[in-house]
Amino acid sequence: MNNNLQLSGERFRISYILRGNYEEISKKAKNICYEQTVEFPEDLVPIGIIKDQIVGRIEDLIEIEKGKYEVIISYAVETSGFELTQLFNVIYGNTSIKPGIKVDKIVLPDILLNRFKGPQFGRKGIRKLLEVFDRPLLCTALKPMGLSTDKLAKQAYEFAKGGIDIIKDDHGIADQIFSPFEERVQKCCEAVARANQETGYKSFYVPNMNGPTEKIKKKAFFVKEVGAGGLVISPGLTGWDIIRQLAEDNTLSLPILSHPAFLGSFVTSQDNGMSHGVLFGQIMRLIGADAIIFPNYGGRFSFSQEECISIAKMTKAPMGHMASIFPAPGGGMTMNKLPDMFEVYGKDVIFLIGGDLHRHSKDLVKNSQYFRKIVEKM
Amino acid sequence: MNNNLQLSGERFRISYILRGNYEEISKKAKNICYEQTVEFPEDLVPIGIIKDQIVGRIEDLIEIEKGKYEVIISYAVETSGFELTQLFNVIYGNTSIKPGIKVDKIVLPDILLNRFKGPQFGRKGIRKLLEVFDRPLLCTALKPMGLSTDKLAKQAYEFAKGGIDIIKDDHGIADQIFSPFEERVQKCCEAVARANQETGYKSFYVPNMNGPTEKIKKKAFFVKEVGAGGLVISPGLTGWDIIRQLAEDNTLSLPILSHPAFLGSFVTSQDNGMSHGVLFGQIMRLIGADAIIFPNYGGRFSFSQEECISIAKMTKAPMGHMASIFPAPGGGMTMNKLPDMFEVYGKDVIFLIGGDLHRHSKDLVKNSQYFRKIVEKM
């Protein structure tokens, strides 16, 4: 034991959902306390600070329905090393490999939250950049993969001209021979700037930043230099901490949209992974995303309306100093669903419509104007 | 369409497991082809190269049991941008969010595999470093979290003295006040070097590298400088591409052990995620891990023997120029299970025993010698 070691006594709390009877749950809960910290048989754990404070502590076992329990376990903030990867490790590292345990809620004390900057822009910051304060924001994606840079830039121009606020790369458009990254960013930025000059809007282009780790930061500064308005990143592909790194950089200072690619397995099971609110709301906010893209109910994916509402709720639930962020539901959304979505999400939402914006007519400017008109009337 | 765009015609093939009747499967398979590439309604996809070559192509639908199909879909290698994050995105990006689709096998042509270096050491390289050619390797973890650096270094010395080949940090020991990273690496390296001088063995210490993205590379070179023999990284926490970046670095040149923390949700469901062989065998090898830690059957976790065997199989299955890597089953393993494990894995395995090495007696040197003796007789 470190002779002089003293812990702050501050703890963070994780709610896990487990299934079984009380006895089974009690045993599983205790296992989590050990697995997530000392990873050591109980009888071998040194007495003193390690046993008393470092091993996770069961705070509550609540039967939420017959055979389904919320187990609240607290951990000393010091176990996290006050950085994201180890914090996530304590929350769900090894336990992710044990079936039947789902992370349902994360409650971090200020002493821990204050070590992370969180979203640099959040809802307010993005609204300020766009100078749009009183309506939902409009977003679309340049697509499909395989188009040349010139065709994608033409789309970018037309979307901006028609009043789409945020024009992002489709998340499958990366750095391929069809449209190399730097060439595309340059031309799409120029295209959107030209449209903005004509319209007076403040639309911005958001390139897809997924790619080799060692290049992302340099690419981000290139993107900034040529005038892109933000970044879209899939942390399931690039790693969580990349977003934190870029979001904390005040010299970069670009809003970040997170994309859910490769993260689905965290939420496709009822019994494992994380709740939608934790993954898309709490975690994305903690790592510093300013807006979170997720598949809306009723589209090509299978999230329920209730799950989508829980995500939206967690984008603005109290979380220390962390700014509220934008939910950006998409994934096969169509314009005729906008009134219903407005009723569900309210005005603090980014409506992401991809394919349907191409379908309405062959004129992308007009289609975008139509989209905008619907939203401006809300 | 890019007027001069030509694709190589080379394609990679992904096997997905889907459930349903033939009609449902055919429809779902087609959806995957579009979702993973153009993310665009079929009728809007431009004819020509995009429709013919960029959209995924169903190569086969095989009913492997009643209502369960293997669907083989091929993608143009160019869609991957020849880098990991986009390759993973095409394999399973958005489709991960759709329930009932599991990645079962990955077949990459040489034109794609050759763009990745893969494991720098692999089985042969690690054996050469340790000068151990004809028996399973021995591995243990310094633990529990909360011990001081001096106590962990004492453990490191004792394990090395007793003949453990690879002494790694427990994956929950990161950069915390209990034992700050640099201090620990320094003292554990010294401890193992001292033991090696006394024994003549080539044991090495492997620190846990999880932490902020921008620091990992610098930390790796520090670790190298003070004499650590390898790195352990959890790509579920740090991002996949971090391992690729470190594995490709010839000036660093340290073997990498991957740890499964935070990746469990990829394999805990029968219907979603990936097969054990894909995640722990193929993907870890592709990103450049030289050894992969995973929970053995019969321990604290729930992998079946069959699943573990499939992992071991994929660590050495033909994969272009990629070296075979070591399976390192652990997770609550005990010394009395070694003979059975030897029968299952053969000699090309790293036996990872943690807690049980502390239990055998209070003398860690003797316990390690006992472990080694069992393995040397194999």
PDB file of N, CA, C and O in Angstrom, chain A residues 1-2 35 39-41 43 79 85 89 93 96 99 143 148 151 170-172 176 178 211-214 236 240-241 244 262 264 300 302 359, chain B residues 1-2 35 39-41 43 79 85-86 89 93 96 99 143 148 151 170-172 176 178 211-214 236 240-241 244 262 264 300 302 359:
ATOM      1  N   MET A   1       0.855  -1.204   0.000  1.00  0.00           N
ATOM      2  CA  MET A   1       0.000   0.000   0.000  1.00  0.00           C
ATOM      3  C   MET A   1       0.884   1.245   0.000  1.00  0.00           C
ATOM      4  O   MET A   1       1.901   1.297   0.676  1.00  0.00           O
ATOM      5  N   ASN A   2       0.491   2.258  -0.779  1.00  0.00           N
ATOM      6  CA  ASN A   2       1.234   3.515  -0.741  1.00  0.00           C
ATOM      7  C   ASN A   2       0.968   4.146   0.617  1.00  0.00           C
ATOM      8  O   ASN A   2      -0.172   4.410   0.984  1.00  0.00           O
ATOM      9  N   GLU A  35     -14.196  -6.734 -11.185  1.00  0.00           N
ATOM     10  CA  GLU A  35     -13.740  -6.850 -12.582  1.00  0.00           C
ATOM     11  C   GLU A  35     -13.312  -5.491 -13.129  1.00  0.00           C
ATOM     12  O   GLU A  35     -12.335  -5.384 -13.871  1.00  0.00           O
ATOM     13  N   GLU A  39      -9.523  -6.365 -10.736  1.00  0.00           N
ATOM     14  CA  GLU A  39      -9.412  -7.589 -11.543  1.00  0.00           C
ATOM     15  C   GLU A  39      -8.629  -8.660 -10.789  1.00  0.00           C
ATOM     16  O   GLU A  39      -7.647  -9.200 -11.313  1.00  0.00           O
ATOM     17  N   PHE A  40      -9.069  -8.916  -9.595  1.00  0.00           N
ATOM     18  CA  PHE A  40      -8.292  -9.749  -8.683  1.00  0.00           C
ATOM     19  C   PHE A  40      -9.295 -10.488  -7.807  1.00  0.00           C
ATOM     20  O   PHE A  40     -10.324  -9.923  -7.460  1.00  0.00           O
ATOM     21  N   PRO A  41      -9.015 -11.750  -7.432  1.00  0.00           N
ATOM     22  CA  PRO A  41      -9.957 -12.452  -6.549  1.00  0.00           C
ATOM     23  C   PRO A  41     -10.126 -11.682  -5.237  1.00  0.00           C
ATOM     24  O   PRO A  41      -9.158 -11.147  -4.691  1.00  0.00           O
ATOM     25  N   ASP A  43     -10.488 -12.423  -2.162  1.00  0.00           N
ATOM     26  CA  ASP A  43      -9.711 -12.771  -0.961  1.00  0.00           C
ATOM     27  C   ASP A  43      -8.242 -12.384  -1.077  1.00  0.00           C
ATOM     28  O   ASP A  43      -7.508 -12.409  -0.098  1.00  0.00           O
ATOM     29  N   THR A  79      -9.611   6.228 -10.038  1.00  0.00           N
ATOM     30  CA  THR A  79      -9.407   5.031 -10.872  1.00  0.00           C
ATOM     31  C   THR A  79      -9.381   5.389 -12.355  1.00  0.00           C
ATOM     32  O   THR A  79      -8.794   4.677 -13.159  1.00  0.00           O
ATOM     33  N   THR A  85      -9.907   7.288 -21.926  1.00  0.00           N
ATOM     34  CA  THR A  85      -9.799   5.854 -22.225  1.00  0.00           C
ATOM     35  C   THR A  85      -9.890   5.039 -20.939  1.00  0.00           C
ATOM     36  O   THR A  85     -10.561   4.011 -20.895  1.00  0.00           O
ATOM     37  N   ASN A  89     -12.778   2.522 -19.597  1.00  0.00           N
ATOM     38  CA  ASN A  89     -12.349   1.198 -19.168  1.00  0.00           C
ATOM     39  C   ASN A  89     -12.976   0.817 -17.834  1.00  0.00           C
ATOM     40  O   ASN A  89     -13.451  -0.310 -17.668  1.00  0.00           O
ATOM     41  N   GLY A  93     -15.020  -1.667 -19.440  1.00  0.00           N
ATOM     42  CA  GLY A  93     -13.927  -2.363 -20.131  1.00  0.00           C
ATOM     43  C   GLY A  93     -14.122  -3.865 -20.228  1.00  0.00           C
ATOM     44  O   GLY A  93     -14.582  -4.391 -21.238  1.00  0.00           O
ATOM     45  N   SER A  96     -17.866  -5.407 -20.527  1.00  0.00           N
ATOM     46  CA  SER A  96     -18.499  -5.464 -21.848  1.00  0.00           C
ATOM     47  C   SER A  96     -18.466  -6.877 -22.410  1.00  0.00           C
ATOM     48  O   SER A  96     -19.287  -7.246 -23.247  1.00  0.00           O
ATOM     49  N   PRO A  99     -21.860 -11.310 -20.928  1.00  0.00           N
ATOM     50  CA  PRO A  99     -23.209 -11.121 -21.450  1.00  0.00           C
ATOM     51  C   PRO A  99     -24.177 -10.691 -20.353  1.00  0.00           C
ATOM     52  O   PRO A  99     -24.001 -11.030 -19.180  1.00  0.00           O
ATOM     53  N   LYS A 143     -23.458  12.939 -51.680  1.00  0.00           N
ATOM     54  CA  LYS A 143     -23.422  11.511 -51.991  1.00  0.00           C
ATOM     55  C   LYS A 143     -23.866  11.277 -53.412  1.00  0.00           C
ATOM     56  O   LYS A 143     -24.401  12.187 -54.019  1.00  0.00           O
ATOM     57  N   SER A 148     -17.366  12.253 -58.704  1.00  0.00           N
ATOM     58  CA  SER A 148     -16.140  13.043 -58.769  1.00  0.00           C
ATOM     59  C   SER A 148     -16.255  14.240 -57.837  1.00  0.00           C
ATOM     60  O   SER A 148     -17.353  14.631 -57.428  1.00  0.00           O
ATOM     61  N   LYS A 151     -18.567  16.928 -59.181  1.00  0.00           N
ATOM     62  CA  LYS A 151     -20.001  16.674 -59.003  1.00  0.00           C
ATOM     63  C   LYS A 151     -20.415  16.881 -57.548  1.00  0.00           C
ATOM     64  O   LYS A 151     -21.510  17.390 -57.272  1.00  0.00           O
ATOM     65  N   ASP A 170     -21.026  12.504 -47.055  1.00  0.00           N
ATOM     66  CA  ASP A 170     -21.565  11.225 -46.643  1.00  0.00           C
ATOM     67  C   ASP A 170     -20.433  10.517 -45.877  1.00  0.00           C
ATOM     68  O   ASP A 170     -19.258  10.681 -46.214  1.00  0.00           O
ATOM     69  N   HIS A 171     -20.778   9.710 -44.865  1.00  0.00           N
ATOM     70  CA  HIS A 171     -19.688   9.182 -44.034  1.00  0.00           C
ATOM     71  C   HIS A 171     -18.871   8.112 -44.754  1.00  0.00           C
ATOM     72  O   HIS A 171     -17.814   7.700 -44.280  1.00  0.00           O
ATOM     73  N   GLY A 172     -19.333   7.670 -45.919  1.00  0.00           N
ATOM     74  CA  GLY A 172     -18.560   6.715 -46.712  1.00  0.00           C
ATOM     75  C   GLY A 172     -17.640   7.402 -47.715  1.00  0.00           C
ATOM     76  O   GLY A 172     -16.867   6.741 -48.412  1.00  0.00           O
ATOM     77  N   GLN A 176     -10.734   8.615 -51.167  1.00  0.00           N
ATOM     78  CA  GLN A 176     -10.662   7.581 -52.198  1.00  0.00           C
ATOM     79  C   GLN A 176     -10.324   8.199 -53.555  1.00  0.00           C
ATOM     80  O   GLN A 176     -10.427   9.415 -53.719  1.00  0.00           O
ATOM     81  N   PHE A 178     -12.007   8.260 -56.107  1.00  0.00           N
ATOM     82  CA  PHE A 178     -13.157   8.934 -56.721  1.00  0.00           C
ATOM     83  C   PHE A 178     -13.107  10.435 -56.471  1.00  0.00           C
ATOM     84  O   PHE A 178     -13.443  11.240 -57.327  1.00  0.00           O
ATOM     85  N   GLY A 211      -9.913   8.525 -40.980  1.00  0.00           N
ATOM     86  CA  GLY A 211      -8.697   8.176 -41.705  1.00  0.00           C
ATOM     87  C   GLY A 211      -7.588   7.868 -40.725  1.00  0.00           C
ATOM     88  O   GLY A 211      -7.841   7.760 -39.520  1.00  0.00           O
ATOM     89  N   PRO A 212      -6.369   7.700 -41.224  1.00  0.00           N
ATOM     90  CA  PRO A 212      -5.253   7.332 -40.350  1.00  0.00           C
ATOM     91  C   PRO A 212      -5.072   8.333 -39.194  1.00  0.00           C
ATOM     92  O   PRO A 212      -5.098   9.547 -39.403  1.00  0.00           O
ATOM     93  N   THR A 213      -4.893   7.786 -37.997  1.00  0.00           N
ATOM     94  CA  THR A 213      -4.772   8.582 -36.771  1.00  0.00           C
ATOM     95  C   THR A 213      -3.782   9.725 -36.895  1.00  0.00           C
ATOM     96  O   THR A 213      -4.078  10.859 -36.511  1.00  0.00           O
ATOM     97  N   GLU A 214      -2.598   9.416 -37.408  1.00  0.00           N
ATOM     98  CA  GLU A 214      -1.532  10.417 -37.372  1.00  0.00           C
ATOM     99  C   GLU A 214      -1.775  11.573 -38.336  1.00  0.00           C
ATOM    100  O   GLU A 214      -1.090  12.583 -38.285  1.00  0.00           O
ATOM    101  N   GLY A 236     -16.356   5.410 -33.581  1.00  0.00           N
ATOM    102  CA  GLY A 236     -16.246   3.953 -33.623  1.00  0.00           C
ATOM    103  C   GLY A 236     -15.147   3.506 -34.575  1.00  0.00           C
ATOM    104  O   GLY A 236     -14.607   2.412 -34.435  1.00  0.00           O
ATOM    105  N   TRP A 240     -12.475   7.113 -29.682  1.00  0.00           N
ATOM    106  CA  TRP A 240     -13.225   8.150 -28.958  1.00  0.00           C
ATOM    107  C   TRP A 240     -12.386   9.388 -28.724  1.00  0.00           C
ATOM    108  O   TRP A 240     -12.863  10.527 -28.819  1.00  0.00           O
ATOM    109  N   ASP A 241     -11.149   9.147 -28.379  1.00  0.00           N
ATOM    110  CA  ASP A 241     -10.321  10.235 -27.864  1.00  0.00           C
ATOM    111  C   ASP A 241      -9.899  11.224 -28.951  1.00  0.00           C
ATOM    112  O   ASP A 241      -9.486  12.344 -28.647  1.00  0.00           O
ATOM    113  N   ARG A 244     -12.149  14.141 -28.609  1.00  0.00           N
ATOM    114  CA  ARG A 244     -11.733  14.946 -27.446  1.00  0.00           C
ATOM    115  C   ARG A 244     -10.535  15.826 -27.811  1.00  0.00           C
ATOM    116  O   ARG A 244     -10.506  17.021 -27.529  1.00  0.00           O
ATOM    117  N   PHE A 262     -20.056   1.895 -37.146  1.00  0.00           N
ATOM    118  CA  PHE A 262     -19.280   0.852 -36.451  1.00  0.00           C
ATOM    119  C   PHE A 262     -19.606   0.779 -34.963  1.00  0.00           C
ATOM    120  O   PHE A 262     -19.000  -0.001 -34.244  1.00  0.00           O
ATOM    121  N   GLY A 264     -22.826   0.323 -33.837  1.00  0.00           N
ATOM    122  CA  GLY A 264     -24.148  -0.253 -33.651  1.00  0.00           C
ATOM    123  C   GLY A 264     -24.222  -1.350 -32.608  1.00  0.00           C
ATOM    124  O   GLY A 264     -25.200  -1.449 -31.865  1.00  0.00           O
ATOM    125  N   ARG A 300     -34.491   3.797 -42.085  1.00  0.00           N
ATOM    126  CA  ARG A 300     -33.933   2.520 -42.524  1.00  0.00           C
ATOM    127  C   ARG A 300     -33.456   1.681 -41.337  1.00  0.00           C
ATOM    128  O   ARG A 300     -33.086   0.531 -41.492  1.00  0.00           O
ATOM    129  N   SER A 302     -33.574   0.774 -36.849  1.00  0.00           N
ATOM    130  CA  SER A 302     -34.625   0.219 -35.995  1.00  0.00           C
ATOM    131  C   SER A 302     -34.764   0.887 -34.637  1.00  0.00           C
ATOM    132  O   SER A 302     -35.364   0.329 -33.741  1.00  0.00           O
ATOM    133  N   ARG A 359     -34.651  13.228 -54.253  1.00  0.00           N
ATOM    134  CA  ARG A 359     -35.796  12.610 -54.885  1.00  0.00           C
ATOM    135  C   ARG A 359     -36.887  13.610 -55.255  1.00  0.00           C
ATOM    136  O   ARG A 359     -37.601  13.442 -56.246  1.00  0.00           O
TER     137      ARG A 359
ATOM    138  N   MET B   1     -20.261  11.458 -63.206  1.00  0.00           N
ATOM    139  CA  MET B   1     -19.293  10.352 -63.248  1.00  0.00           C
ATOM    140  C   MET B   1     -17.911  10.906 -63.624  1.00  0.00           C
ATOM    141  O   MET B   1     -17.794  11.782 -64.457  1.00  0.00           O
ATOM    142  N   ASN B   2     -16.867  10.383 -63.001  1.00  0.00           N
ATOM    143  CA  ASN B   2     -15.524  10.788 -63.414  1.00  0.00           C
ATOM    144  C   ASN B   2     -15.272  10.168 -64.778  1.00  0.00           C
ATOM    145  O   ASN B   2     -15.342   8.954 -64.939  1.00  0.00           O
ATOM    146  N   GLU B  35     -26.244   0.149 -48.368  1.00  0.00           N
ATOM    147  CA  GLU B  35     -25.961   0.846 -47.100  1.00  0.00           C
ATOM    148  C   GLU B  35     -24.467   1.033 -46.884  1.00  0.00           C
ATOM    149  O   GLU B  35     -24.019   2.072 -46.401  1.00  0.00           O
ATOM    150  N   GLU B  39     -25.065   4.460 -49.844  1.00  0.00           N
ATOM    151  CA  GLU B  39     -26.048   4.981 -48.871  1.00  0.00           C
ATOM    152  C   GLU B  39     -27.068   5.859 -49.587  1.00  0.00           C
ATOM    153  O   GLU B  39     -27.281   7.021 -49.212  1.00  0.00           O
ATOM    154  N   PHE B  40     -27.672   5.314 -50.590  1.00  0.00           N
ATOM    155  CA  PHE B  40     -28.504   6.098 -51.489  1.00  0.00           C
ATOM    156  C   PHE B  40     -29.595   5.168 -52.011  1.00  0.00           C
ATOM    157  O   PHE B  40     -29.326   3.981 -52.220  1.00  0.00           O
ATOM    158  N   PRO B  41     -30.811   5.666 -52.209  1.00  0.00           N
ATOM    159  CA  PRO B  41     -31.854   4.786 -52.748  1.00  0.00           C
ATOM    160  C   PRO B  41     -31.442   4.218 -54.108  1.00  0.00           C
ATOM    161  O   PRO B  41     -30.858   4.931 -54.929  1.00  0.00           O
ATOM    162  N   ASP B  43     -32.870   3.521 -56.876  1.00  0.00           N
ATOM    163  CA  ASP B  43     -33.303   4.145 -58.129  1.00  0.00           C
ATOM    164  C   ASP B  43     -32.610   5.483 -58.398  1.00  0.00           C
ATOM    165  O   ASP B  43     -32.702   6.028 -59.498  1.00  0.00           O
ATOM    166  N   THR B  79     -13.171   1.298 -52.612  1.00  0.00           N
ATOM    167  CA  THR B  79     -14.092   1.918 -51.651  1.00  0.00           C
ATOM    168  C   THR B  79     -13.432   2.110 -50.288  1.00  0.00           C
ATOM    169  O   THR B  79     -13.830   2.975 -49.517  1.00  0.00           O
ATOM    170  N   THR B  85      -9.706   2.760 -41.284  1.00  0.00           N
ATOM    171  CA  THR B  85     -10.995   3.246 -40.784  1.00  0.00           C
ATOM    172  C   THR B  85     -12.066   3.131 -41.863  1.00  0.00           C
ATOM    173  O   THR B  85     -13.189   2.730 -41.589  1.00  0.00           O
ATOM    174  N   GLN B  86     -11.711   3.465 -43.085  1.00  0.00           N
ATOM    175  CA  GLN B  86     -12.710   3.379 -44.148  1.00  0.00           C
ATOM    176  C   GLN B  86     -12.963   1.927 -44.555  1.00  0.00           C
ATOM    177  O   GLN B  86     -14.086   1.559 -44.902  1.00  0.00           O
ATOM    178  N   ASN B  89     -15.320   0.738 -42.115  1.00  0.00           N
ATOM    179  CA  ASN B  89     -16.591   1.399 -42.398  1.00  0.00           C
ATOM    180  C   ASN B  89     -17.358   0.661 -43.487  1.00  0.00           C
ATOM    181  O   ASN B  89     -18.568   0.448 -43.359  1.00  0.00           O
ATOM    182  N   GLY B  93     -19.806  -0.454 -41.093  1.00  0.00           N
ATOM    183  CA  GLY B  93     -20.121   0.879 -40.546  1.00  0.00           C
ATOM    184  C   GLY B  93     -21.572   1.056 -40.158  1.00  0.00           C
ATOM    185  O   GLY B  93     -21.951   0.909 -38.998  1.00  0.00           O
ATOM    186  N   SER B  96     -23.724  -2.102 -38.819  1.00  0.00           N
ATOM    187  CA  SER B  96     -23.625  -2.477 -37.401  1.00  0.00           C
ATOM    188  C   SER B  96     -24.855  -2.012 -36.629  1.00  0.00           C
ATOM    189  O   SER B  96     -25.200  -2.575 -35.598  1.00  0.00           O
ATOM    190  N   PRO B  99     -30.075  -4.448 -36.583  1.00  0.00           N
ATOM    191  CA  PRO B  99     -30.055  -5.706 -35.822  1.00  0.00           C
ATOM    192  C   PRO B  99     -30.078  -6.923 -36.750  1.00  0.00           C
ATOM    193  O   PRO B  99     -30.626  -6.875 -37.853  1.00  0.00           O
ATOM    194  N   LYS B 143      -0.717  -6.501 -10.735  1.00  0.00           N
ATOM    195  CA  LYS B 143      -2.008  -6.087 -10.210  1.00  0.00           C
ATOM    196  C   LYS B 143      -2.010  -6.224  -8.707  1.00  0.00           C
ATOM    197  O   LYS B 143      -1.120  -6.833  -8.158  1.00  0.00           O
ATOM    198  N   SER B 148       1.325   0.654  -5.143  1.00  0.00           N
ATOM    199  CA  SER B 148       2.345   1.656  -5.468  1.00  0.00           C
ATOM    200  C   SER B 148       3.273   1.110  -6.542  1.00  0.00           C
ATOM    201  O   SER B 148       3.345  -0.106  -6.773  1.00  0.00           O
ATOM    202  N   LYS B 151       5.665  -1.511  -5.200  1.00  0.00           N
ATOM    203  CA  LYS B 151       5.094  -2.855  -5.031  1.00  0.00           C
ATOM    204  C   LYS B 151       4.897  -3.551  -6.377  1.00  0.00           C
ATOM    205  O   LYS B 151       5.103  -4.758  -6.502  1.00  0.00           O
ATOM    206  N   ASP B 170      -1.627  -4.848 -15.632  1.00  0.00           N
ATOM    207  CA  ASP B 170      -3.048  -5.131 -15.706  1.00  0.00           C
ATOM    208  C   ASP B 170      -3.650  -4.012 -16.560  1.00  0.00           C
ATOM    209  O   ASP B 170      -3.179  -2.869 -16.507  1.00  0.00           O
ATOM    210  N   HIS B 171      -4.711  -4.328 -17.318  1.00  0.00           N
ATOM    211  CA  HIS B 171      -5.167  -3.297 -18.257  1.00  0.00           C
ATOM    212  C   HIS B 171      -5.885  -2.137 -17.554  1.00  0.00           C
ATOM    213  O   HIS B 171      -6.153  -1.120 -18.161  1.00  0.00           O
ATOM    214  N   GLY B 172      -6.153  -2.303 -16.261  1.00  0.00           N
ATOM    215  CA  GLY B 172      -6.754  -1.204 -15.501  1.00  0.00           C
ATOM    216  C   GLY B 172      -5.706  -0.319 -14.834  1.00  0.00           C
ATOM    217  O   GLY B 172      -6.023   0.683 -14.210  1.00  0.00           O
ATOM    218  N   GLN B 176      -2.411   6.605 -13.170  1.00  0.00           N
ATOM    219  CA  GLN B 176      -3.186   7.087 -12.026  1.00  0.00           C
ATOM    220  C   GLN B 176      -2.251   7.502 -10.890  1.00  0.00           C
ATOM    221  O   GLN B 176      -1.065   7.155 -10.910  1.00  0.00           O
ATOM    222  N   PHE B 178      -1.975   6.298  -8.090  1.00  0.00           N
ATOM    223  CA  PHE B 178      -1.435   5.138  -7.368  1.00  0.00           C
ATOM    224  C   PHE B 178      -0.038   4.782  -7.878  1.00  0.00           C
ATOM    225  O   PHE B 178       0.834   4.404  -7.117  1.00  0.00           O
ATOM    226  N   GLY B 211      -4.502   5.686 -23.150  1.00  0.00           N
ATOM    227  CA  GLY B 211      -4.413   7.051 -22.661  1.00  0.00           C
ATOM    228  C   GLY B 211      -4.712   8.017 -23.779  1.00  0.00           C
ATOM    229  O   GLY B 211      -5.108   7.602 -24.873  1.00  0.00           O
ATOM    230  N   PRO B 212      -4.530   9.305 -23.515  1.00  0.00           N
ATOM    231  CA  PRO B 212      -4.844  10.309 -24.531  1.00  0.00           C
ATOM    232  C   PRO B 212      -4.097  10.065 -25.852  1.00  0.00           C
ATOM    233  O   PRO B 212      -2.896   9.783 -25.855  1.00  0.00           O
ATOM    234  N   THR B 213      -4.835  10.159 -26.940  1.00  0.00           N
ATOM    235  CA  THR B 213      -4.316   9.880 -28.283  1.00  0.00           C
ATOM    236  C   THR B 213      -2.990  10.578 -28.579  1.00  0.00           C
ATOM    237  O   THR B 213      -2.061   9.970 -29.080  1.00  0.00           O
ATOM    238  N   GLU B 214      -2.954  11.879 -28.286  1.00  0.00           N
ATOM    239  CA  GLU B 214      -1.790  12.662 -28.711  1.00  0.00           C
ATOM    240  C   GLU B 214      -0.532  12.310 -27.928  1.00  0.00           C
ATOM    241  O   GLU B 214       0.561  12.692 -28.309  1.00  0.00           O
ATOM    242  N   GLY B 236     -10.326  -0.989 -28.386  1.00  0.00           N
ATOM    243  CA  GLY B 236     -11.685  -0.530 -28.118  1.00  0.00           C
ATOM    244  C   GLY B 236     -11.696   0.780 -27.352  1.00  0.00           C
ATOM    245  O   GLY B 236     -12.669   1.533 -27.429  1.00  0.00           O
ATOM    246  N   TRP B 240      -8.747   1.659 -33.246  1.00  0.00           N
ATOM    247  CA  TRP B 240      -8.063   0.578 -33.961  1.00  0.00           C
ATOM    248  C   TRP B 240      -6.752   1.044 -34.582  1.00  0.00           C
ATOM    249  O   TRP B 240      -5.752   0.340 -34.591  1.00  0.00           O
ATOM    250  N   ASP B 241      -6.806   2.233 -35.122  1.00  0.00           N
ATOM    251  CA  ASP B 241      -5.711   2.680 -35.977  1.00  0.00           C
ATOM    252  C   ASP B 241      -4.450   3.033 -35.192  1.00  0.00           C
ATOM    253  O   ASP B 241      -3.363   3.109 -35.752  1.00  0.00           O
ATOM    254  N   ARG B 244      -2.176   0.143 -35.533  1.00  0.00           N
ATOM    255  CA  ARG B 244      -1.575   0.158 -36.865  1.00  0.00           C
ATOM    256  C   ARG B 244      -0.413   1.153 -36.919  1.00  0.00           C
ATOM    257  O   ARG B 244       0.680   0.854 -37.395  1.00  0.00           O
ATOM    258  N   PHE B 262     -13.663  -3.110 -23.594  1.00  0.00           N
ATOM    259  CA  PHE B 262     -14.655  -2.246 -24.243  1.00  0.00           C
ATOM    260  C   PHE B 262     -15.104  -2.780 -25.598  1.00  0.00           C
ATOM    261  O   PHE B 262     -15.879  -2.147 -26.302  1.00  0.00           O
ATOM    262  N   GLY B 264     -16.427  -5.952 -25.929  1.00  0.00           N
ATOM    263  CA  GLY B 264     -17.288  -7.111 -25.730  1.00  0.00           C
ATOM    264  C   GLY B 264     -18.568  -7.094 -26.538  1.00  0.00           C
ATOM    265  O   GLY B 264     -19.005  -8.138 -27.026  1.00  0.00           O
ATOM    266  N   ARG B 300     -13.675 -16.543 -16.114  1.00  0.00           N
ATOM    267  CA  ARG B 300     -14.687 -15.624 -15.600  1.00  0.00           C
ATOM    268  C   ARG B 300     -15.635 -15.166 -16.696  1.00  0.00           C
ATOM    269  O   ARG B 300     -16.641 -14.526 -16.428  1.00  0.00           O
ATOM    270  N   SER B 302     -17.481 -15.822 -20.848  1.00  0.00           N
ATOM    271  CA  SER B 302     -18.406 -16.842 -21.346  1.00  0.00           C
ATOM    272  C   SER B 302     -18.088 -17.365 -22.744  1.00  0.00           C
ATOM    273  O   SER B 302     -18.934 -17.956 -23.378  1.00  0.00           O
ATOM    274  N   ARG B 359      -2.136 -16.861  -5.942  1.00  0.00           N
ATOM    275  CA  ARG B 359      -2.825 -17.709  -4.983  1.00  0.00           C
ATOM    276  C   ARG B 359      -2.006 -18.928  -4.566  1.00  0.00           C
ATOM    277  O   ARG B 359      -2.098 -19.390  -3.430  1.00  0.00           O
TER     278      ARG B 359
END
